[in-house]
Coordinates of C-alpha atoms and ligand atoms in Angstrom, one line a residue:
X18 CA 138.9 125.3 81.7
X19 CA 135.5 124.3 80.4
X20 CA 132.4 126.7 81.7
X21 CA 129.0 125.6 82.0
X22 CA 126.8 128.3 81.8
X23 CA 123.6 127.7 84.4
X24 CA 120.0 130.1 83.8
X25 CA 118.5 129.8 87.7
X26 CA 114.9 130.3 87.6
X27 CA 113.9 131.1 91.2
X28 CA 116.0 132.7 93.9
X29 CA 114.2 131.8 97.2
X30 CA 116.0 129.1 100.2
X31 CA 117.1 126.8 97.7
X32 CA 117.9 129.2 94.5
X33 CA 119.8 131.5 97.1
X34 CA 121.9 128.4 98.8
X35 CA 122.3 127.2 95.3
X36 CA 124.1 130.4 94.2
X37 CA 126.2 130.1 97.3
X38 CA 127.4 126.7 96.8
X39 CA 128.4 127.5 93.4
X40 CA 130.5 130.4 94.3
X41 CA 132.4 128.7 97.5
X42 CA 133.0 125.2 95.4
X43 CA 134.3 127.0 92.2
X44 CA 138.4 125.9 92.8
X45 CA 136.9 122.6 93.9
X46 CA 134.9 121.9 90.9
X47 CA 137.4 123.3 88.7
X48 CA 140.2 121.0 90.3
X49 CA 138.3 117.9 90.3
X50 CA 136.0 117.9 87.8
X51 CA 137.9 120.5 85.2
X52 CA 135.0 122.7 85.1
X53 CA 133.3 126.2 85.6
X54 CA 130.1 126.6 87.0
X55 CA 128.7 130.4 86.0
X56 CA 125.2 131.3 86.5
X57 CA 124.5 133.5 84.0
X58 CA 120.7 134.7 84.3
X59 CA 118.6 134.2 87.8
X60 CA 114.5 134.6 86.7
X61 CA 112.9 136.3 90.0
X62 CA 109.2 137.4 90.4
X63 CA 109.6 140.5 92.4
X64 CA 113.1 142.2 91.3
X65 CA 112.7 144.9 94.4
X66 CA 113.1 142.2 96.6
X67 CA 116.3 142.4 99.4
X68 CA 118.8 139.8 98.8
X69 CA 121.6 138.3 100.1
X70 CA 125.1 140.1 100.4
X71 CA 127.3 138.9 97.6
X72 CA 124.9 138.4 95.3
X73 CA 125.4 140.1 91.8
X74 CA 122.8 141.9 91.1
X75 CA 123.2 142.7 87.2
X76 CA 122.2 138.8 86.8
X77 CA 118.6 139.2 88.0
X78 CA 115.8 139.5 85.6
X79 CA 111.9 138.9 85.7
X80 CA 112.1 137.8 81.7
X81 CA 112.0 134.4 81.8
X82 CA 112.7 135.0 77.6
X83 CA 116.1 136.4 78.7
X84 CA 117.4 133.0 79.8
X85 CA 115.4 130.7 77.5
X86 CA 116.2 132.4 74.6
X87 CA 120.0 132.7 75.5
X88 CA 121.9 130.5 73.6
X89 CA 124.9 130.5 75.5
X90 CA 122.8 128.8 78.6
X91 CA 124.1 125.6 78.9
X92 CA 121.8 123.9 81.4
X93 CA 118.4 125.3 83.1
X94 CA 117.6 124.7 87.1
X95 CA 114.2 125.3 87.9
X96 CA 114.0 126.0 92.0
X97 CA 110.7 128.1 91.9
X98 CA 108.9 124.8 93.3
X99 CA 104.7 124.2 92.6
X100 CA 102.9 124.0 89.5
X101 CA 102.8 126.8 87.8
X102 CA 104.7 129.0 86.3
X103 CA 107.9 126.3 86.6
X104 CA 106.1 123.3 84.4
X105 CA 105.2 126.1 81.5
X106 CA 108.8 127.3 81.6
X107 CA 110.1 123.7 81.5
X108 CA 108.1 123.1 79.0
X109 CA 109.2 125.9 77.4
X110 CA 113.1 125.0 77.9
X111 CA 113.0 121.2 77.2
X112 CA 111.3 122.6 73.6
X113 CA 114.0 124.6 73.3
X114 CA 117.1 122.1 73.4
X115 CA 118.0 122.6 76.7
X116 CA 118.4 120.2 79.8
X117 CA 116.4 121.1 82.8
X118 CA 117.5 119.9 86.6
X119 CA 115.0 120.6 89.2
X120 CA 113.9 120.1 92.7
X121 CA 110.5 120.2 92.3
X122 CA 108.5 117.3 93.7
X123 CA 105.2 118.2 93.6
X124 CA 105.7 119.2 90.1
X125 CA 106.6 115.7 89.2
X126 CA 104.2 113.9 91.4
X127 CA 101.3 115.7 89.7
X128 CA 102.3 116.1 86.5
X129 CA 105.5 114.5 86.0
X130 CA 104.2 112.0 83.1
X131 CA 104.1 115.1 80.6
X132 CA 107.4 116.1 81.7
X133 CA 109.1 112.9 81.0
X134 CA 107.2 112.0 78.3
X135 CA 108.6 115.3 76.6
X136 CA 111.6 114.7 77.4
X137 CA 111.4 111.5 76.0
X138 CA 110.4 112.5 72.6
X139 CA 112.8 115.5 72.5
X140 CA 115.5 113.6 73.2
X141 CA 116.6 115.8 76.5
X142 CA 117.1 115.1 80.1
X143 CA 115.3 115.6 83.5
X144 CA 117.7 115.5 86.3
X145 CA 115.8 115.3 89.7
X146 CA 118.2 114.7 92.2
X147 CA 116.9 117.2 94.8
X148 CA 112.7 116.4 94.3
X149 CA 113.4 113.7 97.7
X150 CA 115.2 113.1 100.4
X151 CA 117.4 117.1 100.6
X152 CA 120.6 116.4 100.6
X153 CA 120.8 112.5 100.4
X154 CA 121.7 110.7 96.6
X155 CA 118.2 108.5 97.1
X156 CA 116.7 109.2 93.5
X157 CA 121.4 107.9 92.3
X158 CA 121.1 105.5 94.6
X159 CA 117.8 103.9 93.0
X160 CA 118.8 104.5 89.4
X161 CA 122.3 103.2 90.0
X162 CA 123.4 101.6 92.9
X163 CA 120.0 99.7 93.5
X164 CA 119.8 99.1 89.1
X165 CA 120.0 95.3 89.5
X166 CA 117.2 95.2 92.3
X167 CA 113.4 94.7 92.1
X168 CA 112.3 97.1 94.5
X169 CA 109.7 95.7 96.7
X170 CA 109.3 98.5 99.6
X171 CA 110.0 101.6 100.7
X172 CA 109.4 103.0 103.9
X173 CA 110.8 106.4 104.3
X174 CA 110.8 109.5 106.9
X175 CA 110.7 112.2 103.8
X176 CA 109.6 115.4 105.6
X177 CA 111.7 116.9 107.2
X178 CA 109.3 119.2 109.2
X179 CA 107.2 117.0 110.3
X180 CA 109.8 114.7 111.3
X181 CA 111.3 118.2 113.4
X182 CA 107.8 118.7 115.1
X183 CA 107.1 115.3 116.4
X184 CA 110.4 115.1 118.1
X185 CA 110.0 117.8 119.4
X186 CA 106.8 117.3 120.8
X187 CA 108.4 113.7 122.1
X188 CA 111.7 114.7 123.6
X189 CA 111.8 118.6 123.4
X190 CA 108.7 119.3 125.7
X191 CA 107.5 121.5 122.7
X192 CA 103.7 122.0 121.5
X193 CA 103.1 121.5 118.0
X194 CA 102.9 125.4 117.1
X195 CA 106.2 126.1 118.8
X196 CA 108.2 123.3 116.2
X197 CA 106.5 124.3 113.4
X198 CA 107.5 128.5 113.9
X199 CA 111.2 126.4 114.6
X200 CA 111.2 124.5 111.6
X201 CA 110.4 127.5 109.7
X202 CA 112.8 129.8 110.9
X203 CA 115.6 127.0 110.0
X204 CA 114.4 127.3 106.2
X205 CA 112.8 123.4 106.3
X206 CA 109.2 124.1 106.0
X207 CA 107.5 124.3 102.4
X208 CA 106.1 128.4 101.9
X209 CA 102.9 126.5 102.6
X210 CA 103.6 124.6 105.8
X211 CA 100.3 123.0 105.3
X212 CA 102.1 121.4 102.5
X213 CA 104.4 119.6 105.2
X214 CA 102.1 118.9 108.5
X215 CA 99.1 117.8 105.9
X216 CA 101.3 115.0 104.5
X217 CA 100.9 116.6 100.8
X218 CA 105.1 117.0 100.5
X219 CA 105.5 113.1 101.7
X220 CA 102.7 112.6 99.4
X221 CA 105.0 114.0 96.5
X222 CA 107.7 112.9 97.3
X223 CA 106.9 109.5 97.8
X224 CA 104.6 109.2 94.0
X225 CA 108.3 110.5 92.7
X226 CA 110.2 107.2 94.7
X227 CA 107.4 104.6 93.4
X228 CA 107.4 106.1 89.9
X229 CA 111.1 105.4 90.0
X230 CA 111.4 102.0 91.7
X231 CA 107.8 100.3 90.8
X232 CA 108.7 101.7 87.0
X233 CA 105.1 102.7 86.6
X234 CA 102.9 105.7 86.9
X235 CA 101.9 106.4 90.4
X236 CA 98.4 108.8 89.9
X237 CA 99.3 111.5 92.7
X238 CA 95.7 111.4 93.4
X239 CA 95.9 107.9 94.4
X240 CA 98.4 108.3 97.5
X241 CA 96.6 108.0 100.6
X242 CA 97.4 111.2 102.4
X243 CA 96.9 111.9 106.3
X244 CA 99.4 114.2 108.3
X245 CA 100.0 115.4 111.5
X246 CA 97.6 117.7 112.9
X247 CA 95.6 115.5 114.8
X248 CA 98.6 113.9 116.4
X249 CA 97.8 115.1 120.4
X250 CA 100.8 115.0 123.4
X251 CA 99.1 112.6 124.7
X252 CA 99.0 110.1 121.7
X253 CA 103.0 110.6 121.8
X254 CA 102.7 109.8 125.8
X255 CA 100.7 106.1 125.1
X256 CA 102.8 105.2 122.0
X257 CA 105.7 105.6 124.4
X258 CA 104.6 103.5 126.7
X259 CA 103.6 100.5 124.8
X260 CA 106.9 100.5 123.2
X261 CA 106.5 102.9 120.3
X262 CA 107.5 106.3 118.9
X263 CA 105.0 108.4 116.5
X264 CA 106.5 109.2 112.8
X265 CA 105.1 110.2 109.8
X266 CA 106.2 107.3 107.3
X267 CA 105.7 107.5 103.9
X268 CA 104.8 103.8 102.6
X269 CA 104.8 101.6 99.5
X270 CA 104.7 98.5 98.8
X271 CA 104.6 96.4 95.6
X272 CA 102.3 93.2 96.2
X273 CA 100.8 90.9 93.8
X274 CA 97.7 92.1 94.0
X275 CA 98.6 95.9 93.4
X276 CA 100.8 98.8 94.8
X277 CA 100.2 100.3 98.3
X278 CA 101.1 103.9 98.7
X279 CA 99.9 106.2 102.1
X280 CA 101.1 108.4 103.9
X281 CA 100.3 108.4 107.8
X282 CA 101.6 109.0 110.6
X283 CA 102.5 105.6 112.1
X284 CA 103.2 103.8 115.6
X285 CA 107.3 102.4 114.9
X286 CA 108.7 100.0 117.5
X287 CA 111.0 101.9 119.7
X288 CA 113.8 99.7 118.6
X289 CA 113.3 99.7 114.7
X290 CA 116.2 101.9 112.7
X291 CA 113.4 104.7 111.9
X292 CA 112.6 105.2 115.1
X293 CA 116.1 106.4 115.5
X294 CA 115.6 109.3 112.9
X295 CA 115.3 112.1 114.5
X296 CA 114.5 115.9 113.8
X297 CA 114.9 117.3 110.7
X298 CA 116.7 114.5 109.2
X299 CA 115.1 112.5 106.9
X300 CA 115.5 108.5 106.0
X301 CA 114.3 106.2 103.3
X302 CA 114.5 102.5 103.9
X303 CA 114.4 100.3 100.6
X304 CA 113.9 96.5 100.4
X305 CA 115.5 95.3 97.2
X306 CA 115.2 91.8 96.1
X307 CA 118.9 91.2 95.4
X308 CA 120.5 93.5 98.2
X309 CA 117.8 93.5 101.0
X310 CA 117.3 95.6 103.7
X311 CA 119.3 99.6 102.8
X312 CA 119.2 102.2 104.9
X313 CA 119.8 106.2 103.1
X314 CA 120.1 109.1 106.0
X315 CA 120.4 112.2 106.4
X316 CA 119.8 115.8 106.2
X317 CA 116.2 116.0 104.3
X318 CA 115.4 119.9 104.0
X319 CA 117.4 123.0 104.0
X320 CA 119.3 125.0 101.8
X321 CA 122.9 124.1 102.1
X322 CA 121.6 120.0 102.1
X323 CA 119.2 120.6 99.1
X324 CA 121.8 122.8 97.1
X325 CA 124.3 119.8 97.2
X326 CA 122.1 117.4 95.5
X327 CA 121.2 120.3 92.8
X328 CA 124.8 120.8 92.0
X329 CA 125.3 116.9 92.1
X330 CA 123.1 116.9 89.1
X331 CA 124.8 120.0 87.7
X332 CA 128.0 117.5 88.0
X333 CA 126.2 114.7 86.6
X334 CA 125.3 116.3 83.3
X335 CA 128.5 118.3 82.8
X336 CA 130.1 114.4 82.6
X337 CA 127.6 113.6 80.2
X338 CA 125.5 111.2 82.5
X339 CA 122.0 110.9 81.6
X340 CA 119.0 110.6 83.4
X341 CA 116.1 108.8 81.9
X342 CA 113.6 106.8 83.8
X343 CA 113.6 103.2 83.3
X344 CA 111.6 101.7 81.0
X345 CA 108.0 101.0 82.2
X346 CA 107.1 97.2 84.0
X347 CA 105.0 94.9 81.7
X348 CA 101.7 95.7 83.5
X349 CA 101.1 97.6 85.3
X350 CA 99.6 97.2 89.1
X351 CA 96.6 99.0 90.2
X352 CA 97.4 101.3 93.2
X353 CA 95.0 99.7 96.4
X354 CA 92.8 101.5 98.0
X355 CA 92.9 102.3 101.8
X356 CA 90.0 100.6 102.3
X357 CA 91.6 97.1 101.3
X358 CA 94.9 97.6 103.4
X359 CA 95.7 94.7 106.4
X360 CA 97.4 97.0 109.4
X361 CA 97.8 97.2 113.1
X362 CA 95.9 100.0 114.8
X363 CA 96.3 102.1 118.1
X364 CA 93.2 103.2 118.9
X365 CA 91.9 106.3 121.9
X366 CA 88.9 106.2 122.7
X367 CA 87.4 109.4 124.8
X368 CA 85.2 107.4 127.1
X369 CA 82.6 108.2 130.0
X370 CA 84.1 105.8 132.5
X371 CA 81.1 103.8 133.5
X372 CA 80.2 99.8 134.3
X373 CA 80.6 98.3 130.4
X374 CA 82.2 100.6 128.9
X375 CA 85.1 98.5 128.2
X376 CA 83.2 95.5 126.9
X377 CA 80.3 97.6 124.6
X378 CA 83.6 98.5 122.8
X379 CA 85.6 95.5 122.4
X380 CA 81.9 93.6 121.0
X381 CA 81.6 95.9 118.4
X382 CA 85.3 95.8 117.7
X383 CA 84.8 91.7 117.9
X384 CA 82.2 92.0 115.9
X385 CA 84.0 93.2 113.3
X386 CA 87.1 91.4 113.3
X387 CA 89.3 93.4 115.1
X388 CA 91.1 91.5 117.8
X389 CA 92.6 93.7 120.7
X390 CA 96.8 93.3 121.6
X391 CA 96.8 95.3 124.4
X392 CA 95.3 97.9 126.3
X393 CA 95.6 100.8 129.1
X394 CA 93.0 102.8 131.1
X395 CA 94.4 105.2 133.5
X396 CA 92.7 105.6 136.7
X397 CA 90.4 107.9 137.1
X398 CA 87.6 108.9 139.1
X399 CA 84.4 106.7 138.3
X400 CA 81.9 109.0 135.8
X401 CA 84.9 111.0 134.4
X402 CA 86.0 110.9 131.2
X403 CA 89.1 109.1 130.5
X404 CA 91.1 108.1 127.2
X405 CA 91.3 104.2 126.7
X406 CA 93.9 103.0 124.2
X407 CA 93.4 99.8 122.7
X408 CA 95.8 98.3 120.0
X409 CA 95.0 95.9 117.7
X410 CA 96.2 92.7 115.9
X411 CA 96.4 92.9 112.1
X412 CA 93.0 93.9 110.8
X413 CA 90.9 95.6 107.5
X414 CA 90.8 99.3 107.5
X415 CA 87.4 98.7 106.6
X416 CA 86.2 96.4 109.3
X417 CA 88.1 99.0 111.6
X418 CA 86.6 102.0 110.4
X419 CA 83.1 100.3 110.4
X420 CA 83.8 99.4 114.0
X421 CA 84.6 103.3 114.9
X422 CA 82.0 104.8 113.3
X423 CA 79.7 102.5 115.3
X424 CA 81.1 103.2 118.7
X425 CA 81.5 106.9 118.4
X426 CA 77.8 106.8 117.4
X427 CA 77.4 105.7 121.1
X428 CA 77.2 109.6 122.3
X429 CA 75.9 109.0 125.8
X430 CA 79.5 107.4 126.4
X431 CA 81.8 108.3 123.8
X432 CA 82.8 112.4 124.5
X433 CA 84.8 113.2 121.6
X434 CA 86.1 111.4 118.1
X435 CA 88.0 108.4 118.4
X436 CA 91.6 108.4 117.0
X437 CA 93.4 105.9 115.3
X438 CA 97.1 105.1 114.1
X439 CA 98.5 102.7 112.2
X440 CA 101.0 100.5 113.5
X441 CA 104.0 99.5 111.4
X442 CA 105.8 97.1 113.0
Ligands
HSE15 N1 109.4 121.1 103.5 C1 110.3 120.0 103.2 C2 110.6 119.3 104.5 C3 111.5 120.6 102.6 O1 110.3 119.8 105.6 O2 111.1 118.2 104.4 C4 112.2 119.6 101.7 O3 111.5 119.2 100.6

């Protein structure tokens, strides 16, 4: 029986479910794939820390030297997630002649280019499996199944907490701080939940999907980033009834003249396939040019789901598969800025309700292009204030944003800031 010998570095949800995979797969790996897996050397930070029952103890160390150094480590799997110290000891373990699998996303959304390039010149491999998606083969499925395709979107349901908190809000009667302190407790949320309801962890993971399937840098930096904290009950309530759910997509699209890449949360047609997805699970819609339309879903966070793609990579390289990116496009596209993009909008206004209220808004939003779809005004008492939802045909985010900051300037009827959502339809 052949044994791969695996140095862990970090034991927290993923390191820990990772370690208990390992041990409740061994006949299965050994029968089917003829092989061992051992971890010989976990790297923690605080080694007083209570663990979990089973766990063997003598493997633990804070050295990260210990398991670099070792030559009889095989393979090294990085699940301490962020910047630093994981790139330094990748760094440190690609320069050493050994293959590194890891889950971290934001890693390779911010600095991911050094990485690869490294790995590049040292002639060693960067397995990734587990960076997007949990538990589902998206990263496989774009490198392989999806090889012969031009990919020209993706639009994708990647955070899994997020995803969690807005159904419940929708269908769970839940307020926002309730699904969060859920979604924690069920080991989905990042250690910095602001991470997941600030859109940064889509963010990631999406520059990690459009580096693989644009085959081009994608400048972190450059992702348009807005999450979910200014989602209200009440925007949920509206979208519903014009025919709409409220999910936080992660978008990209490659057009001719450059790549779009946001973050948002986003007005979905009740009956579109992402509007189906649904609490913690996550879903990534491509569009290939050969194959069309493909749906991947399924669990997107947790640590049984995000341990199985780790040890799919662990499976991977013990055949001998490599993982290289593809070579870059000719030239490459510039990514667009926000300003530039051509969406649909929802738009709530918070307004005094007063003779002309309706029609000051719609002229400045005429005036600046923006032609109105549909709208609602409950009924109130005249000289309340009451929310008026407008959506929009296809218009500039500029023109649109122009149009808002004029209106909300109009203080002696506009009570509070005007929201507004993009519509993907
Ligand atoms: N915090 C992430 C999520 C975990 O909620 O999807 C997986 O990356």
């Amino acid at each position: 029986m052949r044994s791969i010998h695996v140095g862990l570095l970090g034991l927290g949800q993923i390191g820990s479910g990772l370690y208990k995979l390992i041990s409740r797969k061994s006949s299965f790996c050994e029968r089917r794939y003829g092989v061992r897996f051992e971890i010989s050397k976990i790297l923690v930070k605080n080694l007083k820390k209570k663990r979990f029952p089973g766990l063997n103890s003598r493997l633990i160390t804070s050295d990260a030297n210990q398991i670099l150094d070792d030559p009889s480590i095989d393979v090294i799997v990085e699940l301490i997630g962020g910047i630093l110290p994981a790139k330094k000891l990748i760094i440190e373990a690609l320069r050493k002649g050994k293959d590194v699998i890891t889950a971290n996303k934001a890693l390779l959304a911010e600095e991911g280019e050094e990485i690869f390039t490294l790995a590049r010149k040292l002639d060693r491999q960067v397995f990734f499996e587990a960076s997007v998606g949990g538990g589902i083969p998206v990263i496989k499925t774009l490198r392989e199944g999806l090889s012969a395709n031009r990919i020209d979107s993706i639009l994708g349901i990647v955070n899994g907490t997020c995803n969690y908190i807005l159904t419940q809000m929708s269908h769970g009667g839940m307020d926002f701080d309730a699904a969060l302190r859920q979604a924690q407790e069920k080991g989905f949320a990042e250690a910095d939940p602001s991470f997941d309801i600030d859109g940064i962890d889509s963010a990631h993971k999406m520059a990690v999907l459009a580096r693989l399937a644009f085959e081009q840098p994608i400048p972190f930096r450059e992702v348009y980033c807005e999450g979910i904290r200014h989602i209200a009950e009440q925007d949920i309530t509206f979208a519903k009834d014009f025919g709409y759910c409220i999910k936080l997509l992660a978008i990209a699209k490659r057009e001719k003249d450059g790549i779009e890449a946001r973050i948002q949360p986003t007005l979905v047609p009740k009956d579109h396939i992402l509007a189906k997805v649904d609490g913690s699970f996550n879903a990534i819609l491509f569009d290939g040019d050969e194959v069309g339309e493909i749906l991947l879903y399924g669990k997107g966070a947790g640590p049984e789901p995000t341990a199985s793609a780790v040890m799919s990579d662990l499976i991977d390289w013990s055949k001998g598969i490599e993982s290289k990116l593809p070579a870059d496009g000719e030239k490459p596209l510039k990514i667009k800025s926000i300003s530039t993009i051509l969406s649909r909008y929802y738009l709530r206004f918070s307004v005094l309700d007063q003779p002309g209220a309706l029609s000051k808004i719609a002229g400045v939003l005429g005036k600046h292009n923006v032609s109105i779809s549909d709208v609602i005004q409950t009924e109130r008492k005249s000289g309340t204030v009451v929310p008026l939802i407008l959506l929009t045909h296809h218009v500039h985010e500029k023109d649109i944003r122009e149009a808002i900051r004029i209106i909300d300037g109009m203080k002696t009827m506009i009570r509070a800031k005007s929201r507004l959502i993009r519509i993907e339809a």
